[in-house]
Tab-separated table of C-alpha atoms in Angstrom:
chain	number	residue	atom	x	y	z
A	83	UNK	CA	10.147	18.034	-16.667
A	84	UNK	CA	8.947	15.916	-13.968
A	85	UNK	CA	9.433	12.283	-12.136
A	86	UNK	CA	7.132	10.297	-9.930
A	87	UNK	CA	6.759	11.468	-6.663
A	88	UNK	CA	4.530	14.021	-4.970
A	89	UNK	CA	0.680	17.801	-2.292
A	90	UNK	CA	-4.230	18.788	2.633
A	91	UNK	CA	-6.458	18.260	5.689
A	92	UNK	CA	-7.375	19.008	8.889
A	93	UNK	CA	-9.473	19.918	11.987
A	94	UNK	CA	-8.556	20.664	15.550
A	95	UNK	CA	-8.775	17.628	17.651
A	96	UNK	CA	-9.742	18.816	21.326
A	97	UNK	CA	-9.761	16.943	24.725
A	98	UNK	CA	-13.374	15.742	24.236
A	99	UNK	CA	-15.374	14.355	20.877
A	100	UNK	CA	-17.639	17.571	21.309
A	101	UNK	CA	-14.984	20.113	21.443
A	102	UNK	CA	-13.586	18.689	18.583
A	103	UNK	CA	-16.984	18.987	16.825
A	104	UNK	CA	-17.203	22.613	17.785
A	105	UNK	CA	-13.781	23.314	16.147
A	106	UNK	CA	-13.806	21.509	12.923
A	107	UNK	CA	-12.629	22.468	9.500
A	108	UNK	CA	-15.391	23.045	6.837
A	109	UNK	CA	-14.798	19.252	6.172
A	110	UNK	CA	-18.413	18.795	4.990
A	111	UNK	CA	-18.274	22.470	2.675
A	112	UNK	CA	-22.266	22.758	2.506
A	113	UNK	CA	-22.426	23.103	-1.297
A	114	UNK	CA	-20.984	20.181	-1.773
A	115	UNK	CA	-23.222	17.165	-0.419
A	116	UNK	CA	-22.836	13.871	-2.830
A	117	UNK	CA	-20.882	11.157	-1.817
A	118	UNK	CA	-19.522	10.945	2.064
A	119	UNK	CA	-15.800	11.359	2.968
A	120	UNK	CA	-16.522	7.534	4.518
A	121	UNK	CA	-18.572	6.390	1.651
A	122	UNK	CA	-15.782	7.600	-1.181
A	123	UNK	CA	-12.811	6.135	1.804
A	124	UNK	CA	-14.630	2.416	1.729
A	125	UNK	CA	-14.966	2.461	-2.164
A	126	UNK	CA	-11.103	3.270	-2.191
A	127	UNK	CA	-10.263	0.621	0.202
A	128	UNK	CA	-12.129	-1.996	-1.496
A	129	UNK	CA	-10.188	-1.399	-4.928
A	130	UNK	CA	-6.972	-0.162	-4.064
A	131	UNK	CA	-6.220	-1.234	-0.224
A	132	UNK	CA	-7.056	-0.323	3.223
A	133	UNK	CA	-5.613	3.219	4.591
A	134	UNK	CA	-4.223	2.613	8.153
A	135	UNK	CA	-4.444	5.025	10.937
A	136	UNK	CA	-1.232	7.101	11.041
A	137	UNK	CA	0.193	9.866	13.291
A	138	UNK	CA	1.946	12.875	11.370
A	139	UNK	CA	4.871	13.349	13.953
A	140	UNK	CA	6.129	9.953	12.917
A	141	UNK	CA	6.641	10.883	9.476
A	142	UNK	CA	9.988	12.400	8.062
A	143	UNK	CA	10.367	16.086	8.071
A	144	UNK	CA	11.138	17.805	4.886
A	145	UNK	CA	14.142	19.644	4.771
A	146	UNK	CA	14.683	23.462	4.891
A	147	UNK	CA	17.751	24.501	4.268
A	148	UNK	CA	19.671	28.189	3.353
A	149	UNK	CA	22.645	27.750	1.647
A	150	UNK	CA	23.124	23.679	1.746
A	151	UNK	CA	22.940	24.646	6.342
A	152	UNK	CA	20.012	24.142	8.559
A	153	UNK	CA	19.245	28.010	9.507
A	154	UNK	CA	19.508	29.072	13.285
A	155	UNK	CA	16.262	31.136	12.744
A	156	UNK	CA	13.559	30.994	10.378
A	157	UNK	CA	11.235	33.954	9.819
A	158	UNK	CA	8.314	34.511	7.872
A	159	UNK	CA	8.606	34.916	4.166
A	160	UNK	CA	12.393	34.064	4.359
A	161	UNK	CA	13.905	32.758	1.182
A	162	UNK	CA	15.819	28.818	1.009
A	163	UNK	CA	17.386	26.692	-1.319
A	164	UNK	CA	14.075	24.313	-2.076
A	165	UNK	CA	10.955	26.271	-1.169
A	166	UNK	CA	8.092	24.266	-1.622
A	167	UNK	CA	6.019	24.976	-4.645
A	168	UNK	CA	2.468	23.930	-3.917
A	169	UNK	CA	1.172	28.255	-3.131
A	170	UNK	CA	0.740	28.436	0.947
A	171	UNK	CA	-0.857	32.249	-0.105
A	172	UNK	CA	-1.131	35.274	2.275
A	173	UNK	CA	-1.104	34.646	6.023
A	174	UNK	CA	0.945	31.844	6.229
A	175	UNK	CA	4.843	31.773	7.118
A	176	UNK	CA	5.840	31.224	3.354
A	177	UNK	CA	6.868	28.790	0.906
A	178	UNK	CA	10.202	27.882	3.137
A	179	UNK	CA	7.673	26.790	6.520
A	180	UNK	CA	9.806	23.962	7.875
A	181	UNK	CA	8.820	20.383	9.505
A	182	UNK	CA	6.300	19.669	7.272
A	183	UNK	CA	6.498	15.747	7.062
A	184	UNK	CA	6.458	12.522	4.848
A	185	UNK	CA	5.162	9.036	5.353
A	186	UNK	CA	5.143	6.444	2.738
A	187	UNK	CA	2.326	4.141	3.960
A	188	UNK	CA	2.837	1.681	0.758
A	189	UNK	CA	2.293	-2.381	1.116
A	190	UNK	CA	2.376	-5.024	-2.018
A	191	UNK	CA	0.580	-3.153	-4.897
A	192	UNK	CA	-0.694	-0.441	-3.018
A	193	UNK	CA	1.310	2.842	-2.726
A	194	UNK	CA	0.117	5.730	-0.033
A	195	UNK	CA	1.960	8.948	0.302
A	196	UNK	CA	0.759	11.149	3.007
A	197	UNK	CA	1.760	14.387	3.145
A	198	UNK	CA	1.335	16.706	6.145
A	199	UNK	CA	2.081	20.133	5.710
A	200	UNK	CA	2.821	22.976	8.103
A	201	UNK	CA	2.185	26.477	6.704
A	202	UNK	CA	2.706	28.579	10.036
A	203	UNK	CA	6.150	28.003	11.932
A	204	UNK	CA	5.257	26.013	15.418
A	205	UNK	CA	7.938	23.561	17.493
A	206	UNK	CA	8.973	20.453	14.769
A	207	UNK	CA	7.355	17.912	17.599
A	208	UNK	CA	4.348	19.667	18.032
A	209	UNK	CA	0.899	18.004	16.837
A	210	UNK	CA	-0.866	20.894	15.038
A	211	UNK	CA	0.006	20.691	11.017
A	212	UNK	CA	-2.507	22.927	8.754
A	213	UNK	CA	-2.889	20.409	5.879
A	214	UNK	CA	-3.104	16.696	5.441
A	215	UNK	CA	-3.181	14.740	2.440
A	216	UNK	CA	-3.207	11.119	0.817
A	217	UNK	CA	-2.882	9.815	-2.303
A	218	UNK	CA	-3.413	6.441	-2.711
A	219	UNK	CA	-3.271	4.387	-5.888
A	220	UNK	CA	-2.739	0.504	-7.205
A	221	UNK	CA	-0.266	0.031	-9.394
A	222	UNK	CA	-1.935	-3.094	-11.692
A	223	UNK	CA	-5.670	-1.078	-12.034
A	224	UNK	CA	-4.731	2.419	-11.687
A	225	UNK	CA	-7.019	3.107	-9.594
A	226	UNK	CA	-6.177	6.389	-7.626
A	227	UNK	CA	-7.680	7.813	-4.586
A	228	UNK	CA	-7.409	11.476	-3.003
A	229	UNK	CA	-8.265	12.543	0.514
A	230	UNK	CA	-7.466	16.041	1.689
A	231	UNK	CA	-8.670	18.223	4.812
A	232	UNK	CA	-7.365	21.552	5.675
A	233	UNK	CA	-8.180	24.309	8.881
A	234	UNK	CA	-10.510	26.985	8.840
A	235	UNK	CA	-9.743	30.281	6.184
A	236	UNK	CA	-7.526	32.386	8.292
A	237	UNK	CA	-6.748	29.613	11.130
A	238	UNK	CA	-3.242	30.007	12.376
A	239	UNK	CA	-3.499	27.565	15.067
A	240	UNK	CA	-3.625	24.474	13.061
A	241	UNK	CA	-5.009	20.812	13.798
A	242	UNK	CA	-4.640	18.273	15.593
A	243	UNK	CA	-2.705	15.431	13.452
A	244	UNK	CA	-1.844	13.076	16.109
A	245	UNK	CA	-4.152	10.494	15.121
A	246	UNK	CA	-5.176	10.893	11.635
A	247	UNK	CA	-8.396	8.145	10.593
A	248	UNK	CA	-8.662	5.896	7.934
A	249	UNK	CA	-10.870	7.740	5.407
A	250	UNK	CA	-13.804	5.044	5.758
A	251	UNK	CA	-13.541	4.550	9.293
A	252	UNK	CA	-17.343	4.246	10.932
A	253	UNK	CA	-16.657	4.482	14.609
A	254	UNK	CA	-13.166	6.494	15.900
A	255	UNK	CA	-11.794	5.593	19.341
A	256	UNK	CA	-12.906	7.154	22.623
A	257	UNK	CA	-12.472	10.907	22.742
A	258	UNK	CA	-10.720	10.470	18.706
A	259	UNK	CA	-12.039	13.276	15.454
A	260	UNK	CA	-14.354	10.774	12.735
A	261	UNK	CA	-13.369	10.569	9.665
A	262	UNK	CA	-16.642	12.268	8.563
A	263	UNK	CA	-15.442	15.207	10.424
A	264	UNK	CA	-11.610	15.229	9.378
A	265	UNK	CA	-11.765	14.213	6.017
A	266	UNK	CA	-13.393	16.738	3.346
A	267	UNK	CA	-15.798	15.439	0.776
A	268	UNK	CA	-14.927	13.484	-2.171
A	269	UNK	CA	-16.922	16.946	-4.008
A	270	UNK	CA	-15.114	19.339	-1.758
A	271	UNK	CA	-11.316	17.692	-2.442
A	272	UNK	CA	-12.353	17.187	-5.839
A	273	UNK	CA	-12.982	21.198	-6.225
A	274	UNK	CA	-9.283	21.356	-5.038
A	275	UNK	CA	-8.290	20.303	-9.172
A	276	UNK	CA	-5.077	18.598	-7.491
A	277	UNK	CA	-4.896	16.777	-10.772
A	278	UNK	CA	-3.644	20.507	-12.301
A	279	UNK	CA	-0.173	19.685	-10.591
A	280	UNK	CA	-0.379	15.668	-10.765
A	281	UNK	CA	-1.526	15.776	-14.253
A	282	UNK	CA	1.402	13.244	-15.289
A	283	UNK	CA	1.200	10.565	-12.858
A	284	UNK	CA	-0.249	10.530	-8.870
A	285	UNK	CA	2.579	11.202	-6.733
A	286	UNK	CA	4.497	14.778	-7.651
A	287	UNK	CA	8.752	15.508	-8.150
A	288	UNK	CA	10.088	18.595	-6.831
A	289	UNK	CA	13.491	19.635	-5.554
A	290	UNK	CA	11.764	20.275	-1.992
A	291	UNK	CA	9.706	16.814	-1.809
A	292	UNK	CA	12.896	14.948	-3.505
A	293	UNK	CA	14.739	15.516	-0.450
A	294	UNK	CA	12.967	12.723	0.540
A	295	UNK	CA	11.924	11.024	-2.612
A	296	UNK	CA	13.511	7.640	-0.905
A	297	UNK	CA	9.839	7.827	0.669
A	298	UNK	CA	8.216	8.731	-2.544
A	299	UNK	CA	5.784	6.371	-3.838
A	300	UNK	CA	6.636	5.360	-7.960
A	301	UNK	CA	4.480	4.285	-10.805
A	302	UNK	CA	5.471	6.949	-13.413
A	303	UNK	CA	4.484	5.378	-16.483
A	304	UNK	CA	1.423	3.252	-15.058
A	305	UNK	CA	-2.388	3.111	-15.258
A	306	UNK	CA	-3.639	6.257	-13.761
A	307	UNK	CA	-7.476	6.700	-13.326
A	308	UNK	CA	-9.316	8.410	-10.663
A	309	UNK	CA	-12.176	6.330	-8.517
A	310	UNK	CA	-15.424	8.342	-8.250
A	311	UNK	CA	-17.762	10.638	-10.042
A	312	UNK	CA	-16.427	13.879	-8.331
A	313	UNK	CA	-13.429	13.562	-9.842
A	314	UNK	CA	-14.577	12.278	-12.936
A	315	UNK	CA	-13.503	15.717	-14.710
A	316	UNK	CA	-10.056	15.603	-14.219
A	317	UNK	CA	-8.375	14.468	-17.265
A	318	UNK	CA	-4.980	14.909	-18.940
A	319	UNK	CA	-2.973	14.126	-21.533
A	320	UNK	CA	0.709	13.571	-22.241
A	321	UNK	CA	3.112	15.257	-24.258
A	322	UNK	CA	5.976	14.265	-26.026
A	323	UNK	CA	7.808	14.581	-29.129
A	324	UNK	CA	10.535	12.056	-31.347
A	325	UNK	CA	13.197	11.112	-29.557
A	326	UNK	CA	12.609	13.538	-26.528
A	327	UNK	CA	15.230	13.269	-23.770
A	328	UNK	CA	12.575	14.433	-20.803
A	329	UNK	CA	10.082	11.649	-21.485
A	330	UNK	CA	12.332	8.821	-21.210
A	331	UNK	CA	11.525	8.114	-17.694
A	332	UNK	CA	8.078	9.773	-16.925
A	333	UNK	CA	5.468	11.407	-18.994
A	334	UNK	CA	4.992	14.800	-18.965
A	335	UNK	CA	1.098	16.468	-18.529
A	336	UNK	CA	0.039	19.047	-20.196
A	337	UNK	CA	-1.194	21.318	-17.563
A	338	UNK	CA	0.664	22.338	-14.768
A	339	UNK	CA	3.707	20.548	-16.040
A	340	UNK	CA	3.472	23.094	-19.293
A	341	UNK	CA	2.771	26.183	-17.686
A	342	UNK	CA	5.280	25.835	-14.259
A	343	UNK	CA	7.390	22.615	-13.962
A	344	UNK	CA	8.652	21.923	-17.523
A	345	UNK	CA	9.750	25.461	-17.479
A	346	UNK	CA	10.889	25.760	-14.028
A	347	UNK	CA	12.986	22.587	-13.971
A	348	UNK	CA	14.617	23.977	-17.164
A	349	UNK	CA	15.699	26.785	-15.444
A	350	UNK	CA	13.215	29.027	-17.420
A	351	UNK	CA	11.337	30.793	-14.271
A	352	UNK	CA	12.306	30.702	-10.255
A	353	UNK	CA	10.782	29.030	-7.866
A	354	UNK	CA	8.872	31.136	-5.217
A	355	UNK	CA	11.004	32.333	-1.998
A	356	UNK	CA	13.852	30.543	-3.563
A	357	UNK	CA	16.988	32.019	-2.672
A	358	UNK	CA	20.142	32.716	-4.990
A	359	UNK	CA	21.085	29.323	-4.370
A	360	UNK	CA	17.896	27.599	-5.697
A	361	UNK	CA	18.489	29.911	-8.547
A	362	UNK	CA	21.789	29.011	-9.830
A	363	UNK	CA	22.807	25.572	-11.668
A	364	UNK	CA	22.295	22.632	-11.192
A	365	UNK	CA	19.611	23.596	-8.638
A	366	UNK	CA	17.783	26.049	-11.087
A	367	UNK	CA	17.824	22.317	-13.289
A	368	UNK	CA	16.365	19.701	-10.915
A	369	UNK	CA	15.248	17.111	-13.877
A	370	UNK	CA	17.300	14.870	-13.973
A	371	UNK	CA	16.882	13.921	-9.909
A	372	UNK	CA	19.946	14.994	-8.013
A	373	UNK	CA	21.612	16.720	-11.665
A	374	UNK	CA	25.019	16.501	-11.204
A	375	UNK	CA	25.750	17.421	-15.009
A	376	UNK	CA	27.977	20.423	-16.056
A	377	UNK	CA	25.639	23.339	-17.265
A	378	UNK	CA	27.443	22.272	-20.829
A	379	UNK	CA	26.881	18.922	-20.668
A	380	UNK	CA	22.865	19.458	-19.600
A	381	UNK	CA	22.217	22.083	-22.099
A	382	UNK	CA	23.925	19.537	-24.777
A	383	UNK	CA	20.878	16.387	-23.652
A	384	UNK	CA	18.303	18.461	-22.954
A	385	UNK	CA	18.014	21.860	-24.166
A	386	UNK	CA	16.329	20.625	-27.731
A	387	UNK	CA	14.377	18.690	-25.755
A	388	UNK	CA	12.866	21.228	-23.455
A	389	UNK	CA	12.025	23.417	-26.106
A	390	UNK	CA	10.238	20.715	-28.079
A	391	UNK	CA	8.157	20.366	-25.238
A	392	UNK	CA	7.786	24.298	-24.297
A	393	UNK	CA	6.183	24.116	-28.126
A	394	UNK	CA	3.663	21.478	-27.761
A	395	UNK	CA	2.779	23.270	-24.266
A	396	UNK	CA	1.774	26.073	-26.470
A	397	UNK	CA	0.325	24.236	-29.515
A	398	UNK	CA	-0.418	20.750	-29.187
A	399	UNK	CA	-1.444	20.159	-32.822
A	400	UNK	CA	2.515	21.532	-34.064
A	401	UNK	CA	2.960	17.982	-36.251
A	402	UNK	CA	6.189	17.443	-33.873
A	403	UNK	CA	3.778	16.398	-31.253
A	404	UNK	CA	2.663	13.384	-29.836
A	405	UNK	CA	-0.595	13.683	-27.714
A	406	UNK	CA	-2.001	10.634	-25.428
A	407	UNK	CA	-4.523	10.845	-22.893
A	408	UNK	CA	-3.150	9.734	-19.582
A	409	UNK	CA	-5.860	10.347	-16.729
A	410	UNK	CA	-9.305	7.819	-17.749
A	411	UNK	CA	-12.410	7.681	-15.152
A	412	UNK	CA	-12.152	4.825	-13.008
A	413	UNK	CA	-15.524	2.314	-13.235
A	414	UNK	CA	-16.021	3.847	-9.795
């Protein structure tokens, strides 16, 4: 079961414009060549709201705890009470990497959640994060933007995420990365399928990100369409059935939501590198937010409900489900 919430970019930003060039991410990703990172950014600002310039040490770090306690150490491929779920893979520090960090960049109608990520353990104030993403989105159209950029395969030194552009920025400051050359393509981040995890609404729930969900953008049962042709493919649909207890608050998708967070918020299958902590109740249950239900008394609301939806997850035309498309192509 899932709730509004929240998931990439990058390139090491040198002491000179030219350095920087030298040492950039595959931003561009040769095979994909449509639409500019700056062409797809202006389209986005024009419909849903300008991005602003942000710097990733001012957001708020997420949270990495062992046993409800800030750890004295961390080491690589430890174990913690809310790991975070999107897969860091081989190479990295693990799922339990700490001082990643939040920033809710929201204004009237138009909600931004940037995310930068740290996948190899480095000081909490230092500059160099491995992943930076934004989703953006406008709450009356629907209208929903996505801008990731990552480092190199295999680079363990990160980026530099001091000054991270406005996607559709033409001209950075002196000695400053473009946002050509930070930003991937609107092909390349498309070819990421982040709608596989945000398949119920843009911004994501999970016991690690809810830590901070006070900074989590909201618009869980809104207008949800994607601007642009690259990411005209993603679609998804929601699932529900009669009186279903999970639903009454946020829809539920019907792809990664089926096959890992319905099931893993039920306490059907462990997060990864979560300790014995993030597998016990209530935090093996994380839907509702902050569950602070007896085991009983959760089992009692929500157990029928869970498997309703486990059911339609595995055949969507049982007649106890109800199937709606949720994700339409944006005019754009």
């Amino acid at each position: 079961m899932r709730l509004p919430l929240l998931s990439s970019l990058a390139l090491l930003l040198a002491a000179t414009v030219g350095l920087a060039q030298a040492a950039a991410p595959k931003a561009a990703v040769n095979k994909f060549s449509r639409q500019s990172a700056v062409e797809y950014g202006q389209v986005c600002a024009d419909m849903i709201g300008q991005i602003p310039a942000f710097n990733c040490l001012d957001g708020a770090i997420v949270p990495i705890t062992v046993d409800g306690k800030t750890p004295s150490e961390y080491k690589p491929g430890m174990t913690c009470d809310r790991p975070a779920l999107l897969p860091y893979g081989d190479g990295t520090f693990g799922q339990c990497t700490p001082y990643s960090r939040l920033l809710n960049l929201s204004y009237g109608k138009t909600q931004i959640s940037a995310m930068c990520r740290r996948e190899q353990l480095r000081d909490p104030n230092s500059k160099f994060f491995d992943e930076v993403d934004i989703v953006a989105h406008n709450v009356d159209s629907g209208d929903t933007c996505w801008f990731h950029a990552e480092g190199k395969p295999g680079q363990k030194t990160g980026f530099d995420a001091s000054r991270v552009p406005p996607p559709n920025e033409k001209a950075p400051p002196a000695q400053r990365i473009s946002a050509g050359q930070f930003w991937w393509s609107p092909a390349a981040t498309a070819s990421k399928n982040c709608l596989s995890c945000h398949d119920a609404d843009p911004f994501m729930y999970s016991p690690w990100i809810g830590q901070l969900k006070y900074l989590v953008p909201a618009d869980p049962l809104g207008r949800y369409s994607n601007i642009g042709k690259e990411f005209a493919q993603w679609h998804s649909n929601s699932i529900s059935t009669r009186d279903n207890t999970c639903v009454g608050c946020h829809r539920i998708g019907d792809q990664a939501s089926c096959s890992q967070f319905v099931p893993m918020a039920g306490g059907r299958i462990p997060a990864k590198d979560g300790n014995a902590l993030a597998n016990s109740y209530p935090l093996s249950h994380w839907m509702p937010v902050n569950n602070d239900q007896s085991k009983e008394f959760w089992e009692q609301a929500n157990l029928e409900s869970l498997n309703q939806l486990l059911t339609c997850c595995a055949d969507p035309k049982n007649p106890i489900c109800t199937i709606k498309p949720i994700v339409t192509p944006s005019k754009r």
